[in-house]
mmCIF file of C-alpha atoms in Angstrom:
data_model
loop_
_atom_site.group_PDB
_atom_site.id
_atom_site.type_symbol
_atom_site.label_atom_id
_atom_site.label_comp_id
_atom_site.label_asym_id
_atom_site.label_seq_id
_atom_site.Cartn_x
_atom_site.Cartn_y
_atom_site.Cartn_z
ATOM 1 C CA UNK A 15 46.182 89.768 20.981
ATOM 2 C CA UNK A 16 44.920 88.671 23.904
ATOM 3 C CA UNK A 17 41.084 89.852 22.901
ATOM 4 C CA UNK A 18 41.713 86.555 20.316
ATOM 5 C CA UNK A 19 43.435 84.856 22.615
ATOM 6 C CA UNK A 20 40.501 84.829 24.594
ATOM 7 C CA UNK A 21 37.996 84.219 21.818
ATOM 8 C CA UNK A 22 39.925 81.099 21.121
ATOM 9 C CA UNK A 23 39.944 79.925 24.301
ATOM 10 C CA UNK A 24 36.090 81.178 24.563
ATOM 11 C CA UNK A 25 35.324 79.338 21.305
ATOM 12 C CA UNK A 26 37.306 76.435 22.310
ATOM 13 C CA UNK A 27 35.205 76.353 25.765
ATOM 14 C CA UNK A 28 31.687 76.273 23.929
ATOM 15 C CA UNK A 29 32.995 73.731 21.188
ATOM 16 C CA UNK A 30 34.487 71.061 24.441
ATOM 17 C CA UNK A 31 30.826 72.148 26.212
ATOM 18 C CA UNK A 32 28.817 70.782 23.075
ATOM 19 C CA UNK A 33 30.696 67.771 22.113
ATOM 20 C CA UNK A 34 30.237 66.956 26.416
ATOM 21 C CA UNK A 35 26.231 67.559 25.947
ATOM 22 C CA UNK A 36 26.177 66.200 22.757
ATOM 23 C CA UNK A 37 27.684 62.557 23.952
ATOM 24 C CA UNK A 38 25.138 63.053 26.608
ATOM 25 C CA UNK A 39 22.334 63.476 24.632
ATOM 26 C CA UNK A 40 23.581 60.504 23.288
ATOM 27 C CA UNK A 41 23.591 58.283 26.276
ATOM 28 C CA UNK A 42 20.340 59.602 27.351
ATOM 29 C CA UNK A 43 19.052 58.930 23.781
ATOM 30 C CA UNK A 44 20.721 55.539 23.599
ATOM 31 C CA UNK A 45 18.803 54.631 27.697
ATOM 32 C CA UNK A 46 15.431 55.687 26.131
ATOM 33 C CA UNK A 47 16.015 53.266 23.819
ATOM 34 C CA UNK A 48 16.929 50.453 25.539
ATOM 35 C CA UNK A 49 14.268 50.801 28.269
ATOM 36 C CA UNK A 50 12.218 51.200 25.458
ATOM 37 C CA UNK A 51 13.139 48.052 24.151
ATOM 38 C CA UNK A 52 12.535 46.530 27.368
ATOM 39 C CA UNK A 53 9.179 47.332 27.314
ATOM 40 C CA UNK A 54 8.458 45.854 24.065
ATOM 41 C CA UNK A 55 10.152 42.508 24.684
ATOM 42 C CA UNK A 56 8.419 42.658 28.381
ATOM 43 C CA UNK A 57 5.127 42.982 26.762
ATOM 44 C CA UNK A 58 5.410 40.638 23.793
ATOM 45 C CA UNK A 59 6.471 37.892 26.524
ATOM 46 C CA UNK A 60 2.952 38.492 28.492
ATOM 47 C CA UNK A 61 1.222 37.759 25.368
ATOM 48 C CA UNK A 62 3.649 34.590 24.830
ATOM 49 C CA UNK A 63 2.744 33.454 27.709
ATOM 50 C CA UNK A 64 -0.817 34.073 27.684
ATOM 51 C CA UNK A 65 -0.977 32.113 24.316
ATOM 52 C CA UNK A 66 1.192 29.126 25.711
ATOM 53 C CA UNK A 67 -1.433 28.756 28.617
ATOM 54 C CA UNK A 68 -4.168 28.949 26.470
ATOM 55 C CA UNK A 69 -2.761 26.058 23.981
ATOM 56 C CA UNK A 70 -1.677 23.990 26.999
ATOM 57 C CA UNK A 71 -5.177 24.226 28.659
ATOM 58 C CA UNK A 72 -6.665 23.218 25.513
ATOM 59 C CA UNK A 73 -5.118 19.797 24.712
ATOM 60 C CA UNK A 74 -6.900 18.463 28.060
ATOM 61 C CA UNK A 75 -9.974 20.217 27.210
ATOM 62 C CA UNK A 76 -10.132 18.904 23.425
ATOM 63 C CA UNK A 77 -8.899 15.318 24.261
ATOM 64 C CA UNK A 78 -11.035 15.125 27.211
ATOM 65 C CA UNK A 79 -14.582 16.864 26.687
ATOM 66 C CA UNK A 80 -14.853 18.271 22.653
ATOM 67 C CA UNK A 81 -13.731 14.804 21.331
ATOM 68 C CA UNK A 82 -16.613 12.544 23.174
ATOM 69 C CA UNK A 83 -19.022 12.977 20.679
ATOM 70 C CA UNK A 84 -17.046 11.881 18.052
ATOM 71 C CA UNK A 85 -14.886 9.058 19.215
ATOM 72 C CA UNK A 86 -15.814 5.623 20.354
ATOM 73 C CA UNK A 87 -17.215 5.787 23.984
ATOM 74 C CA UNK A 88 -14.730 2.927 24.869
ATOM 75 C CA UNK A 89 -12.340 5.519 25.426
ATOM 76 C CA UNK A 90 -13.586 7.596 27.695
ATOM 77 C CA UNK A 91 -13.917 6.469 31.747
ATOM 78 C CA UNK A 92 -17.204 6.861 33.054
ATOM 79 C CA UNK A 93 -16.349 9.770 35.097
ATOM 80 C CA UNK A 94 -15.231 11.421 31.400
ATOM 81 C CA UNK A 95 -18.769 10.794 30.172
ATOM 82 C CA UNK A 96 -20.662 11.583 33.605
ATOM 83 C CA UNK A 97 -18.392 15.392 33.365
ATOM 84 C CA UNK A 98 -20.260 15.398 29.821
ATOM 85 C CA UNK A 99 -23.322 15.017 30.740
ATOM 86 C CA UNK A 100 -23.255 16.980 34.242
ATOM 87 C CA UNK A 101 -21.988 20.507 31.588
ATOM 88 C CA UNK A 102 -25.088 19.638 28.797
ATOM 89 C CA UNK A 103 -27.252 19.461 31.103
ATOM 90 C CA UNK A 104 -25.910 22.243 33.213
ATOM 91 C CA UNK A 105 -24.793 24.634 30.302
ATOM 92 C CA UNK A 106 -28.314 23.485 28.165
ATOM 93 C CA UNK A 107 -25.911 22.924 25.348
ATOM 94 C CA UNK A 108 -27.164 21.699 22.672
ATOM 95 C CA UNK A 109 -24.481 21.158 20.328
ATOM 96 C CA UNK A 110 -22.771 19.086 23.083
ATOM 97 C CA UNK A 111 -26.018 16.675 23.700
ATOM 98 C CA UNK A 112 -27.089 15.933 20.338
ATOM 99 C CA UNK A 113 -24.360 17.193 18.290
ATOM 100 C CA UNK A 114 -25.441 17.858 14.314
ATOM 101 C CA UNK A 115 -23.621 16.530 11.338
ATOM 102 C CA UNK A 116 -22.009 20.799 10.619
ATOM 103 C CA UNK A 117 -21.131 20.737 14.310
ATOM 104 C CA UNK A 118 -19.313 16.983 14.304
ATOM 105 C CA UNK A 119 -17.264 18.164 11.044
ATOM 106 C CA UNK A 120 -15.754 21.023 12.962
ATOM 107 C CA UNK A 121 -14.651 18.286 15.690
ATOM 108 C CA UNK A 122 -13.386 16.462 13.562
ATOM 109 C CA UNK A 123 -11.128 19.561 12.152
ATOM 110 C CA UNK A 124 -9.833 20.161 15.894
ATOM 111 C CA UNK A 125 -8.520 16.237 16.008
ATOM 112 C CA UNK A 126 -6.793 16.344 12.692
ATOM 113 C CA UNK A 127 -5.571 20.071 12.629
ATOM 114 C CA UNK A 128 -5.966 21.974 15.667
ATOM 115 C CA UNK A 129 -4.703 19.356 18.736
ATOM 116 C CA UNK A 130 -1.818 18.313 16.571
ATOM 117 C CA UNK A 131 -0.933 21.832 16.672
ATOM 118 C CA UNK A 132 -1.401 22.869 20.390
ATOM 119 C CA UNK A 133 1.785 21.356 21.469
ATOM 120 C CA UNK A 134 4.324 23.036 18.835
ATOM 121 C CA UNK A 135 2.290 26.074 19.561
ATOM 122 C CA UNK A 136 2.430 25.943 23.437
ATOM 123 C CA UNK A 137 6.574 24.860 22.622
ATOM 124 C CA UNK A 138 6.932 28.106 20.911
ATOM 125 C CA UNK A 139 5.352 30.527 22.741
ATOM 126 C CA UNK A 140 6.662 29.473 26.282
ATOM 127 C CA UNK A 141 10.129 29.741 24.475
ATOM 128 C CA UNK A 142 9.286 33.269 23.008
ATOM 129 C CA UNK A 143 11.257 34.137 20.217
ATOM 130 C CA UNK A 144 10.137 31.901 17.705
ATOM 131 C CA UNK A 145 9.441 33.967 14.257
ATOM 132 C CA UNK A 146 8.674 30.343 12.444
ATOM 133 C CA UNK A 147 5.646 29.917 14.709
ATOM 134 C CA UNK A 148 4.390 33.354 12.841
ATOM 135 C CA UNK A 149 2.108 31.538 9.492
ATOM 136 C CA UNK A 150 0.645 28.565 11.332
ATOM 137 C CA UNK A 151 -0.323 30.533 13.929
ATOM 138 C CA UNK A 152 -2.155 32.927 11.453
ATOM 139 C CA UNK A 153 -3.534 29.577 9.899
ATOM 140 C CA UNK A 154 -5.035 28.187 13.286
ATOM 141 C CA UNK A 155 -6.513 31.308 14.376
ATOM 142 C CA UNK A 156 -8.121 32.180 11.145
ATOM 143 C CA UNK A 157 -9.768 28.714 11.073
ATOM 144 C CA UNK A 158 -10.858 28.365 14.662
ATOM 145 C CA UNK A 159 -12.687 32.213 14.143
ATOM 146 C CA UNK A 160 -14.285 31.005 11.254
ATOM 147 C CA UNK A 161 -15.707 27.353 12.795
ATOM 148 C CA UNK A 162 -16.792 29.673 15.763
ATOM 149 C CA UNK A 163 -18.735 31.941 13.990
ATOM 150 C CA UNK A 164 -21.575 29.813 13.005
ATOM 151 C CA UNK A 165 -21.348 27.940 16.345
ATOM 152 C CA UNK A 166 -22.143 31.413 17.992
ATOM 153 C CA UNK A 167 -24.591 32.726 15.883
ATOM 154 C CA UNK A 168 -26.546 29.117 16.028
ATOM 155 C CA UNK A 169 -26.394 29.658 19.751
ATOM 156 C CA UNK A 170 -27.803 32.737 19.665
ATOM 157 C CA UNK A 171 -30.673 32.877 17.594
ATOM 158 C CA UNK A 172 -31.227 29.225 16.137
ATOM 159 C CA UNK A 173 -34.665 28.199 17.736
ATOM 160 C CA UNK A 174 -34.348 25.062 18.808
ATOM 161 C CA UNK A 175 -37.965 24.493 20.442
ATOM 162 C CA UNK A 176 -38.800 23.837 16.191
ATOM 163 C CA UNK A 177 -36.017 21.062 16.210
ATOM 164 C CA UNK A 178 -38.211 17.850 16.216
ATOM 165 C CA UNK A 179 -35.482 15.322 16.803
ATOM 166 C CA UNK A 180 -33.828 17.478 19.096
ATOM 167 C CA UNK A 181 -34.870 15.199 22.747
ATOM 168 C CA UNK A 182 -31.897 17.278 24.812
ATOM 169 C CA UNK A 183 -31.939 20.425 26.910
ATOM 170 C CA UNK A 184 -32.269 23.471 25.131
ATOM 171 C CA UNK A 185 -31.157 27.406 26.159
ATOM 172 C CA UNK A 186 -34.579 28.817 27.095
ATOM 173 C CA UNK A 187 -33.886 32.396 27.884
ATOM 174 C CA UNK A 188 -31.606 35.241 26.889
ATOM 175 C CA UNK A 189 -29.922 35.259 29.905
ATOM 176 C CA UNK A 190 -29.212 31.044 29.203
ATOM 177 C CA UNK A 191 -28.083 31.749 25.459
ATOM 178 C CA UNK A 192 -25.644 34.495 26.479
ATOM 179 C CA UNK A 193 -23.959 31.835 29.269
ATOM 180 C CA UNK A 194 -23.414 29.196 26.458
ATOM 181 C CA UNK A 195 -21.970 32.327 24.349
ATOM 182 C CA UNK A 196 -19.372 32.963 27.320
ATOM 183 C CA UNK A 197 -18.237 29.207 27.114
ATOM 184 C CA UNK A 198 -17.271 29.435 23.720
ATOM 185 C CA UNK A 199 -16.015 33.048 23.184
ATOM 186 C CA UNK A 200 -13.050 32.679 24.614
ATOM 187 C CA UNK A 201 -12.217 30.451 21.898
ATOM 188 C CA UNK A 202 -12.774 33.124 19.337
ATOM 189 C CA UNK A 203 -11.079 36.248 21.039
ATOM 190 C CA UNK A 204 -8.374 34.318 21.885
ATOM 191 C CA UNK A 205 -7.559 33.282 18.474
ATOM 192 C CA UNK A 206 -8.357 37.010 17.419
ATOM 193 C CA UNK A 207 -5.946 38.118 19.453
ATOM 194 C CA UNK A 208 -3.245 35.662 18.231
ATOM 195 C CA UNK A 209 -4.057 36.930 14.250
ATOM 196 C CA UNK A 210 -3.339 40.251 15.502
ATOM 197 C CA UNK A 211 -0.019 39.835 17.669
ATOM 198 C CA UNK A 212 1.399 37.870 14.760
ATOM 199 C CA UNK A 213 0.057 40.292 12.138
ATOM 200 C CA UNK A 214 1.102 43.587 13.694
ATOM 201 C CA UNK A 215 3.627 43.057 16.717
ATOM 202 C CA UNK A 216 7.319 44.046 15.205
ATOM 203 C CA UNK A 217 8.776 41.086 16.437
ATOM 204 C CA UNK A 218 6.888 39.035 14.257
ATOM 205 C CA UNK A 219 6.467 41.222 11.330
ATOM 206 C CA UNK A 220 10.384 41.739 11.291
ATOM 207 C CA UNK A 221 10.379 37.925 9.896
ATOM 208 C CA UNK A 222 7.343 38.896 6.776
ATOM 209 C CA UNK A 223 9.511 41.935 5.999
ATOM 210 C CA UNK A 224 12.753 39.931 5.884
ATOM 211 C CA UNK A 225 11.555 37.658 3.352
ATOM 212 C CA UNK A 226 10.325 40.172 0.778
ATOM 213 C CA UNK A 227 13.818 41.931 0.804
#
């Protein structure tokens, strides 16, 4: 009797030990996952931000500088045009001095489309959060990666000593082609990075995944 007294007890013992490691397993479990969590929220917020600043820094840069060669000259204060001319000349960039027809269309694009959009897009990335951001985002930075693309590759291999009616600056050297690269590439990684943090971040994908149910 008291041999299964004590294997109940025993038994009992081992049964209040498990359910006590098991509801700490839990907790542990259940901190994992929240710091966890933290992480990911911490992390997608550096990239919100990161985005925000690069929209806001862009509206002065677009009204200011990229527009010039396609709006009236009235609008722009000497010391607008003079800021112009001191980066051509600087820079050797040729699509800024004498800008061709290709090169004026995709201007034109960033008025109608693109600046429109850098305020909403600044908006909702500075407030995080924002799945409805998720499909024009993917729109803008698939179309400012595709305008860039030929702007690059012109810059780096177009040979602009055979362009008669070309009167401006042109990159001479390597070294001069590759600076005029690092002025625009930010505006394709940037957007790259954008297509991808909407495409797979879990946040945003929760939204995509949502709909098809």
């Amino acid at each position: 009797m008291a041999s299964c007294a004590g294997g109940g007890t025993s038994q009992r013992g081992r049964g209040a030990f498990s359910h006590v490691a098991g509801s700490w397993a839990g907790v542990l479990t259940a901190s994992q996952l929240t710091e966890g969590d933290m992480g990911a929220v911490a992390a997608r917020r550096c990239v919100e931000w990161l985005l925000g600043l690069y929209f806001v820094s862009h509206i002065p840069i677009t009204l200011f500088i990229d527009l010039q060669p396609v709006l009236p000259p009235e609008l722009y204060p000497q010391q607008l045009s003079s800021l112009l001319q001191w980066y051509s000349r600087e820079f050797k960039d040729p699509l800024m001095q004498e800008p061709p027809v290709w090169f004026q269309s995709f201007l034109l694009c960033e008025l109608v489309f693109q600046l429109p959009f850098f305020p909403v897009a600044a908006y909702a990335f500075f407030k995080g959060s924002c799945r409805w951001i998720r499909i024009p985002a993917i729109m803008y930075a698939v179309h400012t990666m595709t305008t860039l693309i030929p702007i690059l590759y012109t810059l780096l291999f177009e040979d602009f000593s055979k362009a008669v009616a070309f009167k401006g600056l042109r990159p001479e050297t390597f070294r001069e082609r590759l600076t005029l690269v690092g002025v625009y590439a930010p505006y394709l990684l940037i957007p790259l990075i954008l297509l991808l943090f909407m495409l797979r971040n879990p946040y945003y994908k929760h939204e995509e995944k949502r709909k098809k149910k």
